[in-house]
Amino acid sequence: SSIFFILGLIDDFKNLSPFLKLGIQIFASGIVWALGIRIDFINILIFQNVEIPALLSLFLTILWIVAITNAINWIDGLDGLAAGIILILTIGILQGSIIFNQPSITLIAASIAGCCISFLKYNFHPAKIIMGDGGSYFFGFTIASLSINAFKEINQPILFNLSLLVVAIPLLDMFFVILRRISNNKSPFYPDRIHLHHRLLNAGISHRKTVYLIYIFFLINILLMQLLFN
């Protein structure tokens, strides 16, 4: 988390190359995998309790962490949006960690949720402070890492379908944006205004209403996760 935070903080001041940032993120995610936070079983659709080879586990874990971290970073485009989304995602992770008896994850998730609640007081539109890339990278990495182990019993396979559902909206938004950029012959790494929040603003919805509407999307997603678990 320190590597991701420092990387984002430097980027806030220096505007680093996206390829350099991606390389550092991949390296840091590899460290996470080596420390034992990894996707080594798949439980989704017809694949139930399927153990995957170490090399594929490394690839999926790095892809998971890097994708979610950048998805959270990319969605940080309106006052109060990223902090509120992180709060909602953390609540979903918190619920899973309680159900699956993961006290360390519960403690971290509760701490992150408390941080977001306090931060939103000053970050909601019109914002007095912003989290920047340092904050969004840190929170994105934390959510990505916690979601790997939150939905599993100790020494049991991860219920990957629940992990995937929790972060589905930011991932889908990111992949949609990447595909649009590539189809328009643009680099997928450089910013534009085709994210979900931009499209809602372009439709004439106000700043605050756009944020509230996206909050509702994420809350519905968390409810679906609960229904799937039950």
CSV table of C-alpha atoms in Angstrom, one decimal:
chain,number,residue,atom,x,y,z
A,1,SER,CA,0.0,0.0,0.0
A,2,SER,CA,2.9,2.3,0.7
A,3,ILE,CA,4.3,1.7,-2.8
A,4,PHE,CA,1.0,2.5,-4.4
A,5,PHE,CA,0.5,5.6,-2.2
A,6,ILE,CA,4.0,7.0,-2.9
A,7,LEU,CA,3.6,6.3,-6.6
A,8,GLY,CA,0.3,8.2,-6.7
A,9,LEU,CA,1.7,11.0,-4.6
A,10,ILE,CA,4.7,11.5,-7.0
A,11,ASP,CA,2.3,11.4,-10.0
A,12,ASP,CA,0.3,14.2,-8.4
A,13,PHE,CA,3.3,16.4,-8.6
A,14,LYS,CA,5.4,15.0,-11.5
A,15,ASN,CA,2.8,13.6,-13.9
A,16,LEU,CA,4.7,10.3,-14.5
A,17,SER,CA,4.6,8.2,-17.6
A,18,PRO,CA,1.6,5.7,-17.6
A,19,PHE,CA,4.0,2.9,-18.6
A,20,LEU,CA,6.3,3.6,-15.6
A,21,LYS,CA,3.3,3.7,-13.3
A,22,LEU,CA,2.0,0.4,-14.7
A,23,GLY,CA,5.4,-1.3,-14.4
A,24,ILE,CA,5.7,-0.2,-10.7
A,25,GLN,CA,2.1,-1.4,-10.0
A,26,ILE,CA,2.8,-4.8,-11.6
A,27,PHE,CA,6.0,-5.1,-9.5
A,28,ALA,CA,4.2,-4.2,-6.2
A,29,SER,CA,1.3,-6.6,-7.0
A,30,GLY,CA,3.9,-9.3,-7.6
A,31,ILE,CA,5.1,-8.7,-4.1
A,32,VAL,CA,1.6,-9.1,-2.7
A,33,TRP,CA,1.3,-12.4,-4.5
A,34,ALA,CA,4.6,-13.6,-3.1
A,35,LEU,CA,3.4,-12.7,0.4
A,36,GLY,CA,0.4,-15.0,0.0
A,37,ILE,CA,-2.4,-12.7,-0.9
A,38,ARG,CA,-3.4,-14.4,-4.2
A,39,ILE,CA,-6.1,-15.8,-6.4
A,40,ASP,CA,-5.4,-19.5,-6.4
A,41,PHE,CA,-8.9,-20.9,-6.7
A,42,ILE,CA,-11.7,-20.0,-9.0
A,43,ASN,CA,-15.4,-20.2,-8.0
A,44,ILE,CA,-17.4,-18.7,-10.7
A,45,LEU,CA,-20.2,-19.9,-13.0
A,46,ILE,CA,-19.4,-23.6,-14.0
A,47,PHE,CA,-15.9,-23.4,-12.4
A,48,GLN,CA,-16.3,-24.5,-8.8
A,49,ASN,CA,-13.2,-24.9,-6.5
A,50,VAL,CA,-10.9,-25.1,-9.4
A,51,GLU,CA,-7.3,-24.8,-8.3
A,52,ILE,CA,-5.2,-22.9,-10.9
A,53,PRO,CA,-1.4,-23.2,-11.6
A,54,ALA,CA,1.0,-20.9,-9.8
A,55,LEU,CA,1.9,-18.9,-12.9
A,56,LEU,CA,-1.8,-18.3,-13.8
A,57,SER,CA,-2.4,-17.4,-10.1
A,58,LEU,CA,0.4,-14.8,-10.4
A,59,PHE,CA,-1.0,-13.3,-13.6
A,60,LEU,CA,-4.6,-13.2,-12.3
A,61,THR,CA,-3.6,-11.6,-9.0
A,62,ILE,CA,-1.5,-8.9,-10.6
A,63,LEU,CA,-4.3,-8.3,-13.2
A,64,TRP,CA,-6.9,-8.1,-10.4
A,65,ILE,CA,-4.9,-5.6,-8.2
A,66,VAL,CA,-3.7,-3.4,-11.1
A,67,ALA,CA,-7.2,-3.3,-12.7
A,68,ILE,CA,-9.1,-2.4,-9.6
A,69,THR,CA,-6.6,0.1,-8.4
A,70,ASN,CA,-6.7,2.0,-11.8
A,71,ALA,CA,-10.5,1.6,-12.0
A,72,ILE,CA,-10.9,3.4,-8.7
A,73,ASN,CA,-8.3,6.0,-9.8
A,74,TRP,CA,-10.2,6.6,-13.1
A,75,ILE,CA,-13.6,7.0,-11.4
A,76,ASP,CA,-12.2,9.8,-9.2
A,77,GLY,CA,-13.5,12.5,-11.4
A,78,LEU,CA,-16.1,14.3,-9.4
A,79,ASP,CA,-16.2,15.8,-5.9
A,80,GLY,CA,-17.2,13.1,-3.4
A,81,LEU,CA,-17.5,10.4,-6.0
A,82,ALA,CA,-14.5,8.2,-5.4
A,83,ALA,CA,-14.7,8.5,-1.6
A,84,GLY,CA,-18.4,7.5,-1.5
A,85,ILE,CA,-17.8,4.6,-3.9
A,86,ILE,CA,-14.9,3.4,-1.8
A,87,LEU,CA,-17.1,3.6,1.3
A,88,ILE,CA,-19.8,1.5,-0.3
A,89,LEU,CA,-17.3,-1.1,-1.6
A,90,THR,CA,-15.7,-1.3,1.8
A,91,ILE,CA,-19.0,-1.9,3.4
A,92,GLY,CA,-19.5,-4.8,1.1
A,93,ILE,CA,-16.1,-6.2,1.9
A,94,LEU,CA,-16.8,-5.6,5.6
A,95,GLN,CA,-20.0,-7.6,5.4
A,96,GLY,CA,-18.2,-10.5,3.7
A,97,SER,CA,-15.3,-10.5,6.2
A,98,ILE,CA,-17.7,-10.7,9.1
A,99,ILE,CA,-19.7,-13.6,7.5
A,100,PHE,CA,-16.5,-15.5,6.7
A,101,ASN,CA,-14.8,-14.8,10.0
A,102,GLN,CA,-11.9,-12.7,8.8
A,103,PRO,CA,-11.3,-10.3,11.8
A,104,SER,CA,-8.1,-8.7,10.4
A,105,ILE,CA,-9.9,-7.8,7.1
A,106,THR,CA,-12.9,-6.6,9.2
A,107,LEU,CA,-10.7,-4.2,11.1
A,108,ILE,CA,-9.0,-2.8,8.1
A,109,ALA,CA,-12.2,-2.4,6.1
A,110,ALA,CA,-13.9,-0.7,9.1
A,111,SER,CA,-10.9,1.7,9.4
A,112,ILE,CA,-11.1,2.5,5.7
A,113,ALA,CA,-14.9,3.1,5.9
A,114,GLY,CA,-14.3,5.5,8.9
A,115,CYS,CA,-11.7,7.4,6.9
A,116,CYS,CA,-14.0,7.8,3.9
A,117,ILE,CA,-16.9,9.0,6.1
A,118,SER,CA,-14.7,11.7,7.7
A,119,PHE,CA,-13.1,12.6,4.3
A,120,LEU,CA,-16.5,13.0,2.6
A,121,LYS,CA,-17.3,15.9,5.0
A,122,TYR,CA,-14.7,18.0,3.2
A,123,ASN,CA,-14.6,16.3,-0.2
A,124,PHE,CA,-18.3,16.5,-1.2
A,125,HIS,CA,-19.2,19.1,-3.8
A,126,PRO,CA,-17.9,21.8,-3.6
A,127,ALA,CA,-14.8,20.0,-2.3
A,128,LYS,CA,-12.3,21.7,0.1
A,129,ILE,CA,-9.8,18.8,-0.2
A,130,ILE,CA,-9.2,16.1,-2.8
A,131,MET,CA,-7.6,12.7,-2.4
A,132,GLY,CA,-5.5,12.9,-5.6
A,133,ASP,CA,-3.8,9.9,-7.2
A,134,GLY,CA,-2.0,9.2,-3.9
A,135,GLY,CA,-5.3,8.6,-2.2
A,136,SER,CA,-7.1,6.8,-5.0
A,137,TYR,CA,-4.1,4.5,-5.6
A,138,PHE,CA,-3.9,3.7,-1.9
A,139,PHE,CA,-7.7,3.0,-1.5
A,140,GLY,CA,-7.9,1.2,-4.8
A,141,PHE,CA,-5.0,-1.1,-3.9
A,142,THR,CA,-6.5,-1.7,-0.4
A,143,ILE,CA,-9.9,-2.7,-1.9
A,144,ALA,CA,-8.3,-5.0,-4.4
A,145,SER,CA,-6.2,-6.7,-1.8
A,146,LEU,CA,-9.0,-7.0,0.8
A,147,SER,CA,-11.5,-8.4,-1.8
A,148,ILE,CA,-9.2,-11.3,-2.5
A,149,ASN,CA,-9.5,-12.8,1.0
A,150,ALA,CA,-12.7,-11.3,2.4
A,151,PHE,CA,-15.0,-13.8,0.8
A,152,LYS,CA,-13.4,-17.1,2.0
A,153,GLU,CA,-13.1,-19.1,5.1
A,154,ILE,CA,-9.7,-19.6,6.6
A,155,ASN,CA,-7.7,-22.1,4.4
A,156,GLN,CA,-10.7,-22.4,2.0
A,157,PRO,CA,-11.0,-21.3,-1.6
A,158,ILE,CA,-12.1,-17.8,-2.3
A,159,LEU,CA,-15.7,-17.3,-3.5
A,160,PHE,CA,-14.5,-15.4,-6.6
A,161,ASN,CA,-18.0,-14.6,-7.8
A,162,LEU,CA,-18.6,-12.5,-4.7
A,163,SER,CA,-15.3,-10.7,-5.1
A,164,LEU,CA,-16.0,-10.0,-8.7
A,165,LEU,CA,-19.5,-8.7,-8.1
A,166,VAL,CA,-18.4,-6.2,-5.5
A,167,VAL,CA,-16.1,-4.4,-7.9
A,168,ALA,CA,-18.0,-5.1,-11.1
A,169,ILE,CA,-19.1,-1.6,-11.9
A,170,PRO,CA,-15.7,0.2,-11.8
A,171,LEU,CA,-14.1,-2.7,-13.7
A,172,LEU,CA,-16.8,-2.6,-16.4
A,173,ASP,CA,-16.5,1.2,-16.6
A,174,MET,CA,-12.7,0.9,-17.1
A,175,PHE,CA,-12.9,-1.8,-19.7
A,176,PHE,CA,-15.6,0.1,-21.6
A,177,VAL,CA,-13.4,3.2,-21.6
A,178,ILE,CA,-10.3,1.2,-22.8
A,179,LEU,CA,-12.3,-0.4,-25.6
A,180,ARG,CA,-13.7,3.0,-26.7
A,181,ARG,CA,-10.2,4.6,-26.7
A,182,ILE,CA,-8.7,1.7,-28.7
A,183,SER,CA,-11.6,1.8,-31.2
A,184,ASN,CA,-11.0,5.5,-31.6
A,185,ASN,CA,-7.3,4.9,-32.3
A,186,LYS,CA,-6.3,6.5,-29.0
A,187,SER,CA,-4.0,5.3,-26.2
A,188,PRO,CA,-5.9,3.5,-23.5
A,189,PHE,CA,-3.6,5.1,-20.9
A,190,TYR,CA,-4.4,8.8,-21.4
A,191,PRO,CA,-7.5,10.6,-20.0
A,192,ASP,CA,-10.7,11.7,-21.8
A,193,ARG,CA,-14.3,12.3,-20.9
A,194,ILE,CA,-16.1,9.0,-21.6
A,195,HIS,CA,-16.3,7.6,-18.1
A,196,LEU,CA,-19.7,6.8,-16.6
A,197,HIS,CA,-19.8,10.1,-14.6
A,198,HIS,CA,-18.9,12.1,-17.7
A,199,ARG,CA,-21.7,10.5,-19.7
A,200,LEU,CA,-24.2,11.3,-17.0
A,201,LEU,CA,-23.0,14.9,-16.8
A,202,ASN,CA,-23.2,15.2,-20.6
A,203,ALA,CA,-26.8,13.9,-20.3
A,204,GLY,CA,-27.6,17.1,-18.4
A,205,ILE,CA,-27.6,15.6,-14.9
A,206,SER,CA,-26.2,17.9,-12.2
A,207,HIS,CA,-22.9,17.2,-10.4
A,208,ARG,CA,-24.6,16.2,-7.1
A,209,LYS,CA,-27.3,14.1,-8.7
A,210,THR,CA,-24.7,12.3,-10.8
A,211,VAL,CA,-22.8,11.4,-7.7
A,212,TYR,CA,-26.0,10.2,-5.9
A,213,LEU,CA,-27.0,8.2,-8.9
A,214,ILE,CA,-23.7,6.4,-9.1
A,215,TYR,CA,-23.9,5.7,-5.4
A,216,ILE,CA,-27.3,4.0,-6.0
A,217,PHE,CA,-25.8,1.8,-8.7
A,218,PHE,CA,-23.1,0.6,-6.3
A,219,LEU,CA,-25.5,0.1,-3.5
A,220,ILE,CA,-27.7,-2.1,-5.7
A,221,ASN,CA,-24.6,-4.0,-6.7
A,222,ILE,CA,-23.8,-4.7,-3.0
A,223,LEU,CA,-27.4,-5.8,-2.4
A,224,LEU,CA,-27.1,-8.2,-5.4
A,225,MET,CA,-23.9,-9.6,-3.7
A,226,GLN,CA,-25.9,-10.3,-0.5
A,227,LEU,CA,-28.7,-12.0,-2.5
A,228,LEU,CA,-26.1,-14.2,-4.3
A,229,PHE,CA,-24.5,-15.2,-1.0
A,230,ASN,CA,-27.9,-16.0,0.6
